[in-house]
Amino acid sequence: MKLISSYIKEMKIAARGFYFYIETSFAVILLLVLLLAVNENPVSRQKEYLSSDLPAQFTQAMIDTGISEGTARWADDTEFVLKPNSFEVTNKQTDEIIKYDFDEEQTVMVSTLENLDPKTKELASTAYFFDAEEDLIRVLYDQKYVGAVLGLTNTGELSYKYYLQGFETERMVDLLSVLNLGSLDELEEASKAIEVRSLGSFTNLNNRQNLIPVFLTFTGSLMGFFIVMAYIFLDKDEGVIKAFAVTPSSVWKYLLSKTMIIMTTVVFSSTIIMIPIMGAQPNYLLFYPFLLITTFTFAALGLLSASFFDSISKSFGLMYGLMIVLMMPAFSYFIPSFDPLWLRFFPTYPILQGYKEILVSNGDTGYVLMYTGIFLAAGIIIFLLANFRFKKTLTV
């Protein structure tokens, strides 16, 4: 009962303070950003820069096929300004170096083809067809793009000559080599020979929904870590914590009540973001326990961190340093190809993945439950350490 009364008292105090409204206002701002500034469906910015050594009728036949199938359409010609410059191009197969020197500025109009997604009919990429290979090379050098020249081999098969900038990853270079190693028919036959097993139906997240795990991690775990430290330092300044040294009330009840305030605030702010964007799609029976327990763990970490400092100004380095480091897994979340093993040991890595599993209709429930248990155990241990630290400080 003392814990409940302490929680109610702390909740009333928090409702009169500005930290509660900071968290709520921040959630509303993030919701507005998602609704007003983020498109549900991605807007493609992929561009292809091409030149063709193919017979004109062959190129036209390829384009006409795409247009008739509804996967391509002509757009207005695009104007490119070719600036004066000098540069060298190295042939990686022969090591031959070709020097180019252009003294005059030139403007060219380039045929522009828009490639469409076969399923959604949305814009997938934009292809620019340069009449002259030299014009293509000048644009690639000036804009640091990657381009290709289409041609035919001696056996009449389609070939590609790529112009790369030199900073491409080895994986990308290998991928370009493999894609054009054989004919398109051979690649199609090879792909059909691969056995594919369906793991069941799945739900893709749109752009807005894909940002939800990052926002929830920030407004939940990381803001909980920050705000609980702010509450503790505010009470330290007012002498509230020292008063526990002369009262029969337990320190752990005081610390837990502070943690429960954070958890209550996080549930409210996360719901503001979650429901308008996701509706009834997520598994809320998994979401709220996972949200509460991860918030509890990071709030306990905030309590433990606050026990080593006397004021918030002295803890700024630790607070912001930890928050920056803990958000590093977001790079892996947005760039799946960047997924080093060491990044998986960051606690926010499974939090981001856990939220994503909760959002999709066929998410991995076992993964979420496993890390819910792990964070609960970690949170209890950290909380006990924080309680020990505060009691030791009070009795010194």
Coordinates of C-alpha atoms in Angstrom, one line a residue:
M1 CA 0.0 0.0 0.0
K2 CA 2.9 2.4 0.8
L3 CA 4.2 1.7 -2.7
I4 CA 0.9 2.6 -4.3
S5 CA 0.4 5.7 -2.2
S6 CA 4.0 6.8 -3.1
Y7 CA 3.3 6.1 -6.8
I8 CA 0.1 8.2 -6.6
K9 CA 1.9 11.0 -4.8
E10 CA 4.7 11.0 -7.3
M11 CA 2.3 10.9 -10.2
K12 CA 0.5 14.0 -9.0
I13 CA 3.9 15.7 -8.6
A14 CA 4.9 14.6 -12.1
A15 CA 1.6 15.9 -13.6
R16 CA 2.5 19.4 -12.2
G17 CA 6.1 19.2 -13.5
F18 CA 7.3 19.9 -17.0
Y19 CA 9.1 16.5 -17.7
F20 CA 5.7 14.8 -18.1
Y21 CA 4.6 17.3 -20.7
I22 CA 8.0 17.2 -22.5
E23 CA 7.5 13.5 -23.1
T24 CA 3.9 13.9 -24.2
S25 CA 4.6 16.8 -26.4
F26 CA 7.6 15.0 -28.0
A27 CA 5.3 12.1 -28.8
V28 CA 2.7 14.4 -30.5
I29 CA 5.5 16.0 -32.5
L30 CA 6.8 12.6 -33.7
L31 CA 3.2 11.6 -34.7
L32 CA 2.8 14.8 -36.7
V33 CA 6.1 14.2 -38.4
L34 CA 5.0 10.7 -39.4
L35 CA 1.6 11.9 -40.6
L36 CA 2.7 15.1 -42.4
A37 CA 6.3 14.6 -43.4
V38 CA 6.7 10.9 -44.2
N39 CA 5.0 9.3 -47.2
E40 CA 3.5 5.9 -46.6
N41 CA 5.0 4.6 -49.8
P42 CA 8.6 5.2 -50.8
V43 CA 9.4 7.8 -53.5
S44 CA 12.0 6.3 -55.7
R45 CA 15.1 8.3 -56.4
Q46 CA 17.0 5.5 -58.2
K47 CA 18.5 6.8 -61.4
E48 CA 20.2 4.8 -64.2
Y49 CA 22.6 6.5 -66.6
L50 CA 22.9 4.6 -69.9
S51 CA 24.3 4.8 -73.4
S52 CA 23.7 2.2 -76.1
D53 CA 25.8 0.7 -78.8
L54 CA 22.9 -1.5 -79.9
P55 CA 21.2 -1.1 -83.2
A56 CA 18.4 1.5 -82.9
Q57 CA 15.7 -1.0 -83.7
F58 CA 16.9 -3.4 -81.0
T59 CA 16.9 -0.7 -78.3
Q60 CA 13.5 0.5 -79.4
A61 CA 12.1 -3.1 -79.3
M62 CA 13.3 -3.5 -75.7
I63 CA 11.7 -0.3 -74.6
D64 CA 8.4 -1.0 -76.5
T65 CA 8.2 -4.3 -74.8
G66 CA 8.4 -2.6 -71.4
I67 CA 5.8 0.0 -72.3
S68 CA 3.4 -2.6 -73.7
E69 CA 3.7 -4.7 -70.5
G70 CA 3.0 -1.6 -68.4
T71 CA 6.5 -1.6 -66.7
A72 CA 7.8 1.5 -68.4
R73 CA 6.8 4.9 -69.8
W74 CA 8.4 7.8 -71.6
A75 CA 8.9 11.0 -69.7
D76 CA 9.9 14.5 -70.9
D77 CA 13.5 14.8 -72.0
T78 CA 16.0 15.8 -69.3
E79 CA 18.5 18.6 -69.8
F80 CA 22.1 18.0 -68.7
V81 CA 24.8 20.6 -68.7
L82 CA 28.2 19.1 -69.5
K83 CA 30.9 21.2 -67.9
P84 CA 34.5 21.6 -69.1
N85 CA 36.8 19.1 -67.4
S86 CA 39.7 16.7 -67.8
F87 CA 40.0 13.2 -66.4
E88 CA 41.2 9.7 -67.0
V89 CA 39.3 6.4 -67.3
T90 CA 41.1 3.1 -66.5
N91 CA 40.0 -0.2 -68.1
K92 CA 40.2 -2.7 -65.3
Q93 CA 40.5 -5.7 -67.7
T94 CA 43.3 -4.3 -69.9
D95 CA 44.7 -1.6 -67.6
E96 CA 44.5 0.8 -70.5
I97 CA 44.1 4.4 -69.5
I98 CA 42.1 6.7 -71.7
K99 CA 42.4 10.5 -71.2
Y100 CA 39.5 12.9 -71.8
D101 CA 39.8 16.7 -72.1
F102 CA 36.8 18.9 -72.7
D103 CA 37.3 22.6 -73.0
E104 CA 33.8 23.9 -73.7
E105 CA 30.5 23.7 -71.8
Q106 CA 27.7 21.8 -73.6
T107 CA 24.0 21.3 -73.1
V108 CA 22.3 18.0 -74.2
M109 CA 18.7 16.8 -74.1
V110 CA 18.5 13.2 -73.0
S111 CA 15.7 10.7 -73.6
T112 CA 14.2 9.8 -70.2
L113 CA 12.4 6.5 -69.4
E114 CA 10.5 5.8 -66.2
N115 CA 10.5 2.2 -65.0
L116 CA 7.5 1.1 -63.0
D117 CA 7.1 -1.6 -60.4
P118 CA 5.2 -4.5 -62.0
K119 CA 2.9 -5.0 -59.0
T120 CA 2.2 -1.5 -57.7
K121 CA 2.8 0.4 -60.9
E122 CA 4.7 3.0 -58.8
L123 CA 7.9 4.7 -60.1
A124 CA 10.8 2.3 -59.5
S125 CA 13.6 4.0 -61.3
T126 CA 14.4 6.6 -63.9
A127 CA 16.7 5.8 -66.9
Y128 CA 18.5 8.4 -68.9
F129 CA 19.6 7.3 -72.4
F130 CA 22.6 9.3 -73.7
D131 CA 23.1 9.4 -77.5
A132 CA 26.9 9.6 -77.2
E133 CA 29.1 7.6 -74.8
E134 CA 31.3 10.6 -74.2
D135 CA 28.3 12.7 -73.0
L136 CA 27.5 9.9 -70.5
I137 CA 31.1 9.8 -69.2
R138 CA 31.2 13.6 -68.7
V139 CA 28.0 13.5 -66.6
L140 CA 29.2 10.5 -64.6
Y141 CA 32.5 12.1 -63.8
D142 CA 30.9 15.4 -62.8
Q143 CA 28.1 14.0 -60.7
K144 CA 29.9 10.9 -59.4
Y145 CA 27.3 8.5 -60.7
V146 CA 27.6 4.9 -62.0
G147 CA 26.6 4.3 -65.6
A148 CA 26.6 1.6 -68.2
V149 CA 26.9 1.2 -72.0
L150 CA 24.7 -1.5 -73.6
G151 CA 26.1 -3.5 -76.4
L152 CA 26.2 -6.9 -78.1
T153 CA 28.9 -9.6 -77.9
N154 CA 30.3 -11.5 -80.9
T155 CA 27.6 -14.1 -80.3
G156 CA 24.8 -11.6 -80.3
E157 CA 24.2 -11.6 -76.6
L158 CA 23.5 -8.4 -74.6
S159 CA 26.5 -7.1 -72.8
Y160 CA 27.2 -4.2 -70.3
K161 CA 30.2 -2.0 -69.9
Y162 CA 30.1 -0.3 -66.5
Y163 CA 31.7 3.0 -65.6
L164 CA 32.4 3.0 -61.8
Q165 CA 33.8 5.8 -59.6
G166 CA 36.2 3.6 -57.7
F167 CA 34.6 3.9 -54.3
E168 CA 32.1 1.1 -54.8
T169 CA 32.2 -1.8 -52.4
E170 CA 33.6 -5.1 -53.5
R171 CA 30.2 -6.7 -53.0
M172 CA 28.6 -4.2 -55.5
V173 CA 31.3 -4.8 -58.1
D174 CA 30.9 -8.6 -57.7
L175 CA 27.1 -8.2 -58.0
L176 CA 27.4 -6.3 -61.3
S177 CA 29.7 -9.0 -62.6
V178 CA 27.4 -11.8 -61.7
L179 CA 24.3 -10.2 -63.0
N180 CA 25.8 -10.0 -66.5
L181 CA 27.8 -13.2 -66.5
G182 CA 25.3 -15.0 -68.6
S183 CA 22.3 -14.2 -70.7
L184 CA 19.0 -13.2 -69.2
D185 CA 17.5 -16.5 -70.2
E186 CA 20.2 -18.4 -68.3
L187 CA 19.7 -16.3 -65.2
E188 CA 16.0 -16.8 -65.3
E189 CA 16.4 -20.6 -65.6
A190 CA 18.9 -20.6 -62.8
S191 CA 16.5 -18.7 -60.5
K192 CA 13.7 -21.1 -61.3
A193 CA 15.9 -24.0 -60.3
I194 CA 16.3 -22.6 -56.8
E195 CA 14.0 -24.2 -54.3
V196 CA 12.0 -21.6 -52.4
R197 CA 9.9 -22.5 -49.4
S198 CA 7.3 -20.1 -48.1
L199 CA 7.3 -19.5 -44.4
G200 CA 3.7 -18.2 -44.4
S201 CA 2.1 -14.9 -45.2
F202 CA 3.9 -11.8 -44.2
T203 CA 3.1 -8.1 -43.9
N204 CA 5.4 -5.4 -45.2
L205 CA 5.6 -2.2 -43.3
N206 CA 5.3 1.1 -45.2
N207 CA 7.6 4.0 -44.6
R208 CA 5.7 5.4 -41.7
Q209 CA 5.3 2.1 -39.9
N210 CA 8.9 1.3 -40.5
L211 CA 9.9 4.3 -38.4
I212 CA 7.8 3.3 -35.4
P213 CA 10.4 0.9 -33.8
V214 CA 13.0 3.7 -33.8
F215 CA 10.6 6.3 -32.4
L216 CA 9.3 3.9 -29.7
T217 CA 12.9 3.0 -28.7
F218 CA 13.7 6.7 -28.4
T219 CA 10.6 7.8 -26.6
G220 CA 10.4 4.7 -24.5
S221 CA 13.8 3.3 -23.4
L222 CA 16.1 6.2 -24.1
M223 CA 13.8 9.0 -22.9
G224 CA 13.0 6.9 -19.8
F225 CA 16.7 6.7 -19.1
F226 CA 17.1 10.4 -19.4
I227 CA 13.9 11.6 -17.6
V228 CA 14.3 9.3 -14.6
M229 CA 17.8 10.8 -14.1
A230 CA 16.3 14.3 -14.3
Y231 CA 13.7 13.4 -11.7
I232 CA 16.4 12.1 -9.3
F233 CA 18.6 15.1 -9.7
L234 CA 15.6 17.4 -9.1
D235 CA 14.9 15.6 -5.9
K236 CA 18.6 15.7 -4.9
D237 CA 18.6 19.5 -5.4
E238 CA 15.5 19.8 -3.2
G239 CA 16.9 17.4 -0.5
V240 CA 14.1 14.8 -0.9
I241 CA 16.5 11.9 -1.2
K242 CA 18.4 12.8 2.0
A243 CA 15.1 12.9 3.9
F244 CA 14.9 9.1 3.4
A245 CA 17.9 8.7 5.8
V246 CA 15.7 9.8 8.7
T247 CA 12.4 8.2 7.7
P248 CA 11.2 4.6 8.0
S249 CA 10.3 4.6 4.3
S250 CA 12.3 2.2 2.1
V251 CA 14.5 3.6 -0.6
W252 CA 13.5 0.9 -3.0
K253 CA 9.9 2.0 -2.8
Y254 CA 10.9 5.5 -3.7
L255 CA 13.0 4.4 -6.6
L256 CA 10.3 2.0 -7.9
S257 CA 7.7 4.7 -7.7
K258 CA 9.9 6.9 -9.8
T259 CA 10.3 4.1 -12.3
M260 CA 6.6 3.4 -12.4
I261 CA 6.0 7.1 -13.2
I262 CA 8.3 6.8 -16.2
M263 CA 6.6 3.6 -17.3
T264 CA 3.2 5.2 -17.1
T265 CA 4.4 8.2 -19.1
V266 CA 6.0 6.0 -21.7
V267 CA 2.8 3.9 -22.2
F268 CA 0.8 7.1 -22.7
S269 CA 3.3 8.7 -25.2
S270 CA 3.9 5.5 -27.1
T271 CA 0.2 4.9 -27.5
I272 CA -0.1 8.4 -29.0
I273 CA 2.3 7.3 -31.7
M274 CA 1.3 3.7 -32.1
I275 CA -2.5 3.5 -32.5
P276 CA -3.0 6.3 -35.2
I277 CA -0.2 4.8 -37.4
M278 CA -0.6 1.1 -36.8
G279 CA -4.3 0.7 -35.9
A280 CA -5.2 -2.9 -34.9
Q281 CA -2.4 -4.6 -36.8
P282 CA 0.2 -5.1 -34.0
N283 CA 0.0 -7.7 -31.3
Y284 CA -0.7 -5.4 -28.4
L285 CA -0.6 -8.3 -25.9
L286 CA 3.1 -8.5 -26.7
F287 CA 3.6 -4.8 -27.3
Y288 CA 2.7 -3.4 -23.9
P289 CA 4.6 -5.9 -21.7
F290 CA 7.7 -5.5 -24.0
L291 CA 7.4 -1.7 -23.8
L292 CA 7.0 -1.7 -20.0
I293 CA 9.8 -4.1 -19.3
T294 CA 12.3 -2.5 -21.7
T295 CA 11.4 0.9 -20.2
F296 CA 11.8 -0.5 -16.7
T297 CA 15.3 -1.8 -17.6
F298 CA 16.5 1.5 -19.0
A299 CA 14.9 3.5 -16.2
A300 CA 16.8 1.3 -13.7
L301 CA 20.0 2.0 -15.7
G302 CA 19.2 5.7 -15.3
L303 CA 18.8 5.3 -11.5
L304 CA 22.1 3.5 -11.3
S305 CA 23.8 6.1 -13.4
A306 CA 22.3 8.9 -11.3
S307 CA 23.6 7.4 -8.1
F308 CA 27.2 8.3 -9.1
F309 CA 26.6 12.0 -9.6
D310 CA 25.4 14.9 -7.4
S311 CA 23.9 17.1 -10.2
I312 CA 22.6 16.8 -13.7
S313 CA 25.3 19.0 -15.1
K314 CA 28.0 16.6 -13.9
S315 CA 26.2 13.7 -15.6
F316 CA 25.7 15.3 -19.0
G317 CA 28.7 13.5 -20.6
L318 CA 27.5 10.1 -19.4
M319 CA 23.8 10.7 -20.3
Y320 CA 24.3 11.9 -23.8
G321 CA 27.3 9.6 -24.5
L322 CA 25.2 6.6 -23.6
M323 CA 22.2 7.8 -25.6
I324 CA 24.3 8.3 -28.7
V325 CA 26.0 5.0 -28.4
L326 CA 22.7 3.1 -27.7
M327 CA 21.1 4.6 -30.9
M328 CA 23.9 3.1 -33.1
P329 CA 21.9 0.0 -33.9
A330 CA 19.5 2.3 -35.8
F331 CA 22.1 2.4 -38.6
S332 CA 21.8 -1.4 -38.9
Y333 CA 18.0 -1.1 -38.8
F334 CA 17.9 1.3 -41.7
I335 CA 20.8 -0.2 -43.6
P336 CA 20.4 -4.0 -43.4
S337 CA 23.7 -4.5 -45.2
F338 CA 25.5 -2.9 -42.3
D339 CA 25.1 -5.5 -39.6
P340 CA 28.4 -6.2 -37.9
L341 CA 28.4 -8.8 -35.1
W342 CA 29.5 -6.4 -32.4
L343 CA 26.5 -4.2 -33.0
R344 CA 24.2 -7.0 -31.9
F345 CA 25.5 -6.8 -28.4
F346 CA 23.9 -3.3 -27.9
P347 CA 20.7 -3.6 -25.9
T348 CA 18.8 -1.4 -28.3
Y349 CA 19.5 -3.9 -31.1
P350 CA 17.0 -6.5 -29.9
I351 CA 14.6 -3.8 -28.8
L352 CA 14.3 -2.4 -32.4
Q353 CA 14.0 -6.0 -33.7
G354 CA 11.4 -6.8 -31.1
Y355 CA 9.2 -3.9 -31.9
K356 CA 9.4 -4.8 -35.6
E357 CA 8.3 -8.4 -34.9
I358 CA 5.4 -7.0 -32.9
L359 CA 4.3 -4.7 -35.7
V360 CA 4.1 -7.3 -38.4
S361 CA 1.1 -9.7 -38.4
N362 CA 3.3 -12.8 -38.5
G363 CA 6.1 -11.6 -36.2
D364 CA 8.4 -14.0 -34.2
T365 CA 6.6 -14.2 -30.9
G366 CA 9.3 -16.4 -29.4
Y367 CA 11.9 -13.8 -30.1
V368 CA 9.9 -11.1 -28.4
L369 CA 9.1 -13.3 -25.4
M370 CA 12.7 -14.3 -25.0
Y371 CA 14.0 -10.8 -24.9
T372 CA 11.2 -9.7 -22.7
G373 CA 12.4 -12.2 -20.1
I374 CA 16.1 -11.2 -20.7
F375 CA 15.3 -7.5 -20.2
L376 CA 13.2 -8.2 -17.1
A377 CA 16.0 -10.2 -15.5
A378 CA 18.5 -7.5 -16.4
G379 CA 16.2 -4.7 -15.2
I380 CA 15.8 -6.4 -11.8
I381 CA 19.5 -6.8 -11.3
I382 CA 20.2 -3.2 -12.3
F383 CA 17.5 -2.0 -10.0
L384 CA 18.9 -3.9 -7.1
L385 CA 22.3 -2.4 -7.8
A386 CA 20.8 1.1 -7.9
N387 CA 19.0 0.5 -4.6
F388 CA 22.2 -0.6 -3.0
R389 CA 24.0 2.4 -4.3
F390 CA 21.4 4.9 -3.1
K391 CA 21.2 3.2 0.4
K392 CA 25.0 3.4 0.6
T393 CA 25.0 7.0 -0.3
L394 CA 22.3 7.8 2.3
T395 CA 24.1 6.2 5.1
V396 CA 27.5 7.7 4.4

